[in-house]
Each structure stands twice: as C-alpha cells, then as structure tokens.
Coordinates of C-alpha atoms in Angstrom, one line a residue:
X1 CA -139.5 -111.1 64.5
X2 CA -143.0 -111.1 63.3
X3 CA -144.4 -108.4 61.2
X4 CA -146.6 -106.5 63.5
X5 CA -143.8 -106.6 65.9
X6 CA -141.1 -104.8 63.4
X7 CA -143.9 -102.4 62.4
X8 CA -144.0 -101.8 66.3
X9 CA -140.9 -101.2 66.7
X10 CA -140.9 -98.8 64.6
X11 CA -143.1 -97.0 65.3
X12 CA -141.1 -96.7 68.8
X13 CA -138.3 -95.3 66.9
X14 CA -140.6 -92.2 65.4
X15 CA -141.3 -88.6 67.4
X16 CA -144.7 -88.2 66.5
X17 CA -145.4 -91.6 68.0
X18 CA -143.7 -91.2 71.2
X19 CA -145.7 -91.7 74.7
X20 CA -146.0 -88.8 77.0
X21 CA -145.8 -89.4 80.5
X22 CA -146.6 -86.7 81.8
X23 CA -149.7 -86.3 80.1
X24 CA -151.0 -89.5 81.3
X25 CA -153.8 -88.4 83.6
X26 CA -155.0 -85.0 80.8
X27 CA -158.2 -86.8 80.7
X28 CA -159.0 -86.1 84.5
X29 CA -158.0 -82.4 84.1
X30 CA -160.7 -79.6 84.1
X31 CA -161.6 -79.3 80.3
X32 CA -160.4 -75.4 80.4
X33 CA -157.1 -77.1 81.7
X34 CA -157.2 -79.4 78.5
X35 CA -157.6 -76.5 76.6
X36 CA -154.7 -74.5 77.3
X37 CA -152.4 -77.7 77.4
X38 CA -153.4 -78.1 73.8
X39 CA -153.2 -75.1 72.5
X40 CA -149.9 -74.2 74.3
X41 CA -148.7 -77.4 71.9
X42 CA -150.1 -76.1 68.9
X43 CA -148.3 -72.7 69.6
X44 CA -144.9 -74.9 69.2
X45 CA -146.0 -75.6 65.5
X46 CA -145.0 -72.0 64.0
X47 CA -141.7 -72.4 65.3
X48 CA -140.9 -75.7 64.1
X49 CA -141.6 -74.7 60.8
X50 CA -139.4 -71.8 60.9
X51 CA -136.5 -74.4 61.1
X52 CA -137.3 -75.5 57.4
X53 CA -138.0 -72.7 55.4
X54 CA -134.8 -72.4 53.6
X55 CA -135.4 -76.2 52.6
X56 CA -139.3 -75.0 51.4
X57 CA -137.8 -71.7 49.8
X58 CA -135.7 -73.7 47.8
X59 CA -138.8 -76.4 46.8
X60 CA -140.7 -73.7 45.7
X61 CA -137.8 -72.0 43.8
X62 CA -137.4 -75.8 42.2
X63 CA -141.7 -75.8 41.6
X64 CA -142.0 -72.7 40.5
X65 CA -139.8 -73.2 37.2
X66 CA -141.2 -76.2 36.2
X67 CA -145.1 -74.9 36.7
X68 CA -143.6 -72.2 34.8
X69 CA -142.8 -74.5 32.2
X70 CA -146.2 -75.8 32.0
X71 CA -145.9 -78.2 34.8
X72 CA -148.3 -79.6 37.9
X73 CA -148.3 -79.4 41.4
X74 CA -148.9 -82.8 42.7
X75 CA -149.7 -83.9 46.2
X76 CA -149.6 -87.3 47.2
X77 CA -150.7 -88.6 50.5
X78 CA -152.3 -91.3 53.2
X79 CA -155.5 -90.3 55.4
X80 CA -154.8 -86.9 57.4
X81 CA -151.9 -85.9 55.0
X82 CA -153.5 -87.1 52.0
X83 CA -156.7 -84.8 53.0
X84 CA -154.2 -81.8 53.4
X85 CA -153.1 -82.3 49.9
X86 CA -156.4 -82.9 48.3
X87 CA -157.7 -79.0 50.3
X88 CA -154.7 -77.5 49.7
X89 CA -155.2 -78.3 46.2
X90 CA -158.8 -77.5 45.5
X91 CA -158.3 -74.1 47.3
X92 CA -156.1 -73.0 44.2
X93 CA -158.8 -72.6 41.3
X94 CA -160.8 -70.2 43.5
X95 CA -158.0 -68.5 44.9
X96 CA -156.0 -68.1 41.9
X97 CA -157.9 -68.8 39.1
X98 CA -156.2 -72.1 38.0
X99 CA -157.3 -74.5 35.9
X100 CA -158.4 -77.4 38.2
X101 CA -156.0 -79.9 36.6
X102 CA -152.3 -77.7 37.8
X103 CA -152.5 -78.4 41.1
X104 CA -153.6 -82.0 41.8
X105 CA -154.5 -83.5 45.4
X106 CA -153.8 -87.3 45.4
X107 CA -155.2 -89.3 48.4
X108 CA -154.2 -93.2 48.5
X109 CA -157.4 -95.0 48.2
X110 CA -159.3 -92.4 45.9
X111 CA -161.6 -90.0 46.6
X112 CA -163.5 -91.6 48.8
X113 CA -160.9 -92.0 51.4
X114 CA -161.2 -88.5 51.6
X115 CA -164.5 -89.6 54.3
X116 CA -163.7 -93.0 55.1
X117 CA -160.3 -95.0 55.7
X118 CA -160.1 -97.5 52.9
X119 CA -157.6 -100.6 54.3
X120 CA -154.9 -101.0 52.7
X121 CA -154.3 -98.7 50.5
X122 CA -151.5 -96.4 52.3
X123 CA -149.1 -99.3 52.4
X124 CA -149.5 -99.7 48.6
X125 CA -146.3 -98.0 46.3
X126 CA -147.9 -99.4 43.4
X127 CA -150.7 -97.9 44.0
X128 CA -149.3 -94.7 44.4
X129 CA -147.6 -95.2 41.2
X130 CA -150.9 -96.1 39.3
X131 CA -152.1 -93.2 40.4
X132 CA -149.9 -90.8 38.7
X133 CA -149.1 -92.9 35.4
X134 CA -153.0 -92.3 35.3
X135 CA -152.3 -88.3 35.1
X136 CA -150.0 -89.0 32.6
X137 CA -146.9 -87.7 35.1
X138 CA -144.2 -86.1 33.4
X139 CA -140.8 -84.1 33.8
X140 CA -142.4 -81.1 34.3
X141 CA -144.3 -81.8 37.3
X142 CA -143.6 -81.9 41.0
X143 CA -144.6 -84.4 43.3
X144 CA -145.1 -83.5 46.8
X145 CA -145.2 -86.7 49.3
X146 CA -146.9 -85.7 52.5
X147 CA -146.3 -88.8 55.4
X148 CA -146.2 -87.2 59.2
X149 CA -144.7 -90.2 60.1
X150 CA -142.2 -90.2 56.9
X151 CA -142.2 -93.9 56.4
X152 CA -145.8 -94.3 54.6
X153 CA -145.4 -96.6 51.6
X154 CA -147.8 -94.9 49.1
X155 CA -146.0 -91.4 49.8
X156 CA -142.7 -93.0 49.5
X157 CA -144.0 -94.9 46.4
X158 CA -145.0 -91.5 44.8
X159 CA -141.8 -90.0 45.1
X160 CA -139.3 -92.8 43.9
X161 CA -142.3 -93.1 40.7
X162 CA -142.1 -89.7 40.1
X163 CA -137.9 -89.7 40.0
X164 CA -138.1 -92.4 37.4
X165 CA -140.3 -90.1 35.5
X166 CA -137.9 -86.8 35.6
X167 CA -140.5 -84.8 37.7
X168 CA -139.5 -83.0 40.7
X169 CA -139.8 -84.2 44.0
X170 CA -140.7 -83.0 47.4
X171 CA -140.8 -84.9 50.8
X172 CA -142.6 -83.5 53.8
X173 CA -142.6 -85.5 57.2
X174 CA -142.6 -84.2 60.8
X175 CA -139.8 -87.1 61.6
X176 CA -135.8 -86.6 61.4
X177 CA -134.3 -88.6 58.9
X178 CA -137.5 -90.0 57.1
X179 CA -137.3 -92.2 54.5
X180 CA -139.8 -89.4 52.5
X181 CA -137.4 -86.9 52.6
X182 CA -134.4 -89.3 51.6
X183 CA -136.2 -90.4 48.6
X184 CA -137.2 -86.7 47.6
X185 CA -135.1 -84.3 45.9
X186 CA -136.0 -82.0 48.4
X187 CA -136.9 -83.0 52.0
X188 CA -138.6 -81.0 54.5
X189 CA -139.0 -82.5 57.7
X190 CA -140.8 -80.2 60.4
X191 CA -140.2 -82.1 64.0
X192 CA -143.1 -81.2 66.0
X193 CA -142.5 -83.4 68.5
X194 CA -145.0 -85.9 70.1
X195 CA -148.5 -85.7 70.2
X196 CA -151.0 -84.6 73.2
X197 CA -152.7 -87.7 72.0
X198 CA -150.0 -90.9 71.4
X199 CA -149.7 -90.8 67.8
X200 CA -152.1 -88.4 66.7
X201 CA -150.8 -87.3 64.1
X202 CA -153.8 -85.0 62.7
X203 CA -152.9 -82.5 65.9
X204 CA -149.3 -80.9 65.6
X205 CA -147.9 -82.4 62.4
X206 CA -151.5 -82.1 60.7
X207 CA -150.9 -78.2 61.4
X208 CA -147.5 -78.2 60.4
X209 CA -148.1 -80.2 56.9
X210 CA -151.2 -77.4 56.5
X211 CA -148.5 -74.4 57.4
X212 CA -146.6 -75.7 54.7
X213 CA -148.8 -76.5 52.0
X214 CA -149.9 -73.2 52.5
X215 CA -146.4 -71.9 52.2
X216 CA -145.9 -74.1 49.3
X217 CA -149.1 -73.9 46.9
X218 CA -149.2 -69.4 47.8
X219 CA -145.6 -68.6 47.3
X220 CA -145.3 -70.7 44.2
X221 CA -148.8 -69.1 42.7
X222 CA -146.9 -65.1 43.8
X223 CA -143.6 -66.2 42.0
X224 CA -145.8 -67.2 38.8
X225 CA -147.4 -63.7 38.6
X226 CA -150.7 -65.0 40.3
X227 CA -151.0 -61.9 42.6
X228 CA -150.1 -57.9 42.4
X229 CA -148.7 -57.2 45.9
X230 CA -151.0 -58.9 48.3
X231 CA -154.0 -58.5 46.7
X232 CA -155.6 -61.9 44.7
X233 CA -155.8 -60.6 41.2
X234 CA -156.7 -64.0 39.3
X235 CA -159.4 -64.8 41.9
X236 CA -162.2 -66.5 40.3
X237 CA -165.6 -64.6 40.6
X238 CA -167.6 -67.4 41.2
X239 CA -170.2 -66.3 43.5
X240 CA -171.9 -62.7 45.0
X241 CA -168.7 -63.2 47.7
X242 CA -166.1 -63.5 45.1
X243 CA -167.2 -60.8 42.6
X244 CA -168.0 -58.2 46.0
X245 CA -163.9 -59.1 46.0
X246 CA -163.2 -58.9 42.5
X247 CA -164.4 -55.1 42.4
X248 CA -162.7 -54.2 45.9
X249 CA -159.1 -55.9 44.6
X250 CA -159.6 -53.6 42.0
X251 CA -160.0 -50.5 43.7
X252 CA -157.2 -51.1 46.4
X253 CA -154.8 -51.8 43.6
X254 CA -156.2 -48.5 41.3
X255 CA -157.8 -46.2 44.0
X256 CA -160.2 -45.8 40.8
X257 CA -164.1 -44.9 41.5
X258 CA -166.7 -47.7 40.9
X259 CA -168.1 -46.3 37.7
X260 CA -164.5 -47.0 36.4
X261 CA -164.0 -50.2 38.4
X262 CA -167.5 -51.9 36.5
X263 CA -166.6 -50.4 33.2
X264 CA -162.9 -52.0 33.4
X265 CA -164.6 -55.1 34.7
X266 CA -167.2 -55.2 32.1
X267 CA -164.4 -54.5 29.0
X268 CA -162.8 -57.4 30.4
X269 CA -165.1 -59.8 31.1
X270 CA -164.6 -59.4 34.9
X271 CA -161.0 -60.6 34.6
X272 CA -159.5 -58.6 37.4
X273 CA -155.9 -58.6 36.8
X274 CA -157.1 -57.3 33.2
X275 CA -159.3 -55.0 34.5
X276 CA -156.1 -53.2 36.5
X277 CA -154.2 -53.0 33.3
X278 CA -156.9 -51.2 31.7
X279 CA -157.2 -48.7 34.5
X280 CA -153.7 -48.3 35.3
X281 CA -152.0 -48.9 32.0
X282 CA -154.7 -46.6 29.9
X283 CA -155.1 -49.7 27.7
X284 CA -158.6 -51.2 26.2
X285 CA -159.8 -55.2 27.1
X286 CA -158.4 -56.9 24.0
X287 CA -154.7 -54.9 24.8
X288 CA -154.3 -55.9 28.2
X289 CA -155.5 -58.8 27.5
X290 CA -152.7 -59.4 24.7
X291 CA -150.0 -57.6 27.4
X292 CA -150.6 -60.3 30.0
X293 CA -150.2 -63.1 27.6
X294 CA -146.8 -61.9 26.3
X295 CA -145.9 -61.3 30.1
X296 CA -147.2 -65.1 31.0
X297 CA -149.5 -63.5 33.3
X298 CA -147.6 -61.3 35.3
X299 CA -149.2 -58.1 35.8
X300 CA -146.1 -55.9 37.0
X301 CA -144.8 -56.9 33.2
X302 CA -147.7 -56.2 31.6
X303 CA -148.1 -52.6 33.4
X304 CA -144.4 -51.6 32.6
X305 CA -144.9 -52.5 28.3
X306 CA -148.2 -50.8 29.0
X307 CA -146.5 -47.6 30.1

C-alpha cells in the first residue's frame, strides 16, 4: 500500500472526515436553506461538549496547580487548531492581566502560518519538539495538543515531548479514540460528528476546540484568583475601552461613588483588584498591595486578612 493510499484510508476511518450523503445537492438549495442547515449543525456543538466536561474539569484541576506553581499554559497546534491556540492565548494578557509569556500559543510552522499554510510542517514531531525545548519546557507546564482529527503529527509530537519533560499534558481531538488523547495525560475528545463540508474541520470541531479553550484558559485563570465573582478584576487598562471597564468593575464589585472609584484607582496605580481592597477592605495602595501578594493574588483572601 502506497503512502497516500494508507493516509486515505485513514482518513476514511475518522468522523470528522466522513462523507454526507444526504448533503450532496446543499449547493443547489436556496442560500436561506443553507443557512439554517448550517446553523442547525453548529447548534449540535454545545452538546457535544457537554459530554467531556468532567474530563476538562479535571484538566483544569491538573493546570491549575501547576500554573499555580509557576507554570505555563501551552498550546500546540496544526492550521485551524493551531490558530485557536495562538487566540485563545493572546486573549489572556488583556483579559486577565498576564504576563504574555504564561499562556503560550504554538502553531506548527511559526507565526506566519498563522496567515498562510506552510507545507509540511504539521506532520513534523520534531518540530513540535523544537519548538518547546526553545521555551525552555519544564515540569511545571502544561501542554495542550489541539488536532480535530487527533492523528496530527506535530500535536502528537508536542505531547509525547512534553511527557519526557515532566509537564502536564492535554489532548483535545473531536475523534473517538485519537492517538492525541492516548498520548495525553488527559484526553478530551468532543465527537462532533461530520462536517456540512467533507472534512472541514474549521466548522463544528473548530467551534468545539474554541468552546473548550475557552472553558480551559477562563476556569483555570478563576481557580488562580484572576477574577472576584464574574467580574474581570486583573483586566489590563490598556485603552479608553478597557479603563471605561476598569472603573465600572470597580463600582459593581463596591457599589462605591466615582470620586471614590478614581481615588482607589489613582492610589493604586489603576490596578483594579487593588483598587477593591482599598475600598472594601479600608486599606491604603501599598497595604493591599502587600495583602494580595501574600494571598498570591486572590482577592477573596486578601479581603478576609483585610477585615
């Protein structure tokens, strides 16, 4: 059997490549037709990763203590999945107020795969491997290996690496029985089932493996103290937007006025989870400031040694 035909078949063996029949003829539909068939699909996704989120509970559990630690969040992935990693990731600094470097987006290729395919480089372990001896990967950090298909090399490659180097590893595939999720510690597979497009994999299983990077990267950041409630209290004010946000966080978690929302804010340095200690706990900048630290950052701590 030649190559391309044992990389056909299987592909024939996978879910999210499997033909539809009965959407053989979508193309001559009315487009308003299209449209409901396709998002009466994507409705499917929610449900599908319902059926995993014990398995993602317990990843997070398993990445929490080890960011705790002082660990990374890694993501490692081939073109659509890779590009989910790499948003997911630069979504955190904004959102949370992390240091760019925690949580890491790795896309086979480099960063200009992020726009273009480059050849090759998703059936490449080594490369994968490269990759994360270049951030200096160590037992503290979690790998994530995103592969809809489960059977990408440079995915697999990332997790086996990583187990050789003590980190923690996560495999998430929308295929049963994936060779990801065998080689991960922890496997999340989230069967979507086949695509409105043969093998499309950016449709259903590129909204599931979004779903669950969310559910990853935001209940790992609330288990390390990065929120109060549901309120964003280490959002960075960056821009007009984020500081409008900044002040509002403050007054929905204090109920105080905005004379004493700006003079918190200001005796902080417009740190907002500070600025809620000062106002809540009857503290000064430099106190709340010292609180947070000795609680590693979680402001229900803090507020309780405040009090």
């Amino acid at each position: 059997m030649t190559a391309y035909a044992a990389l056909r078949a299987q592909l024939d063996t996978l879910t999210t490549e499997a033909f539809r029949p009965e959407l053989a003829d979508i193309d001559r539909l009315p487009t308003l037709e299209i449209v409901r068939v396709m998002n009466a699909e994507d409705a499917t996704v929610a449900t599908a990763v319902a059926g995993q989120l014990e398995a993602i509970a317990a990843a997070v559990d398993a990445i929490a203590a080890r960011m705790g630690r002082g660990g990374r969040l890694i993501y490692a992935g081939a073109g659509t999945a890779g590009r989910l990693g790499v948003l997911d990731a630069s979504e955190c600094p904004p959102t949370f107020n992390t240091d760019p470097a925690l949580v890491v987006g790795l896309i086979a290729g480099g960063p200009s795969a992020m726009v273009k395919a480059v050849e090759g480089a998703e059936d490449s372990p080594e490369l994968a491997a490269a990759d994360l001896t270049a951030l200096g990967l160590g037992p503290d950090d979690t790998v994530v290996g995103i592969s809809a298909s489960g059977r990408t090399p440079y995915a697999i490659g990332a997790v086996e690496f990583a187990r050789t180097r003590g980190a923690l590893t996560v495999g998430l595939s929308c295929n049963a029985g994936s060779a990801l999720a065998a080689a991960a510690e922890h496997g999340i597979e989230v069967v979507v089932g086949p695509e409105l497009l043969t093998g499309s994999t950016r449709l259903k299983a590129g909204t599931a493996q979004k779903l669950v990077l969310n559910l990853i990267s935001t209940v790992t950041m609330i288990r390390l103290g990065k929120t109060y409630g549901n309120l964003m209290v280490d959002v960075r004010a960056s821009n007009e937007k984020l500081r409008a946000r900044s002040r509002r966080i403050v007054a929905l978690a204090t109920g105080a006025d905005d004379a004493e929302i700006e003079a918190a804010l200001t005796a902080t340095g417009g740190e907002v989870k500070d600025a809620i200690l000062v106002i809540l706990g009857g503290v000064d900048g430099p106190t709340a400031a010292a609180l947070l630290t000795a609680a590693n950052g979680h402001l229900r701590a803090a507020l309780a040694e405040a009090r």
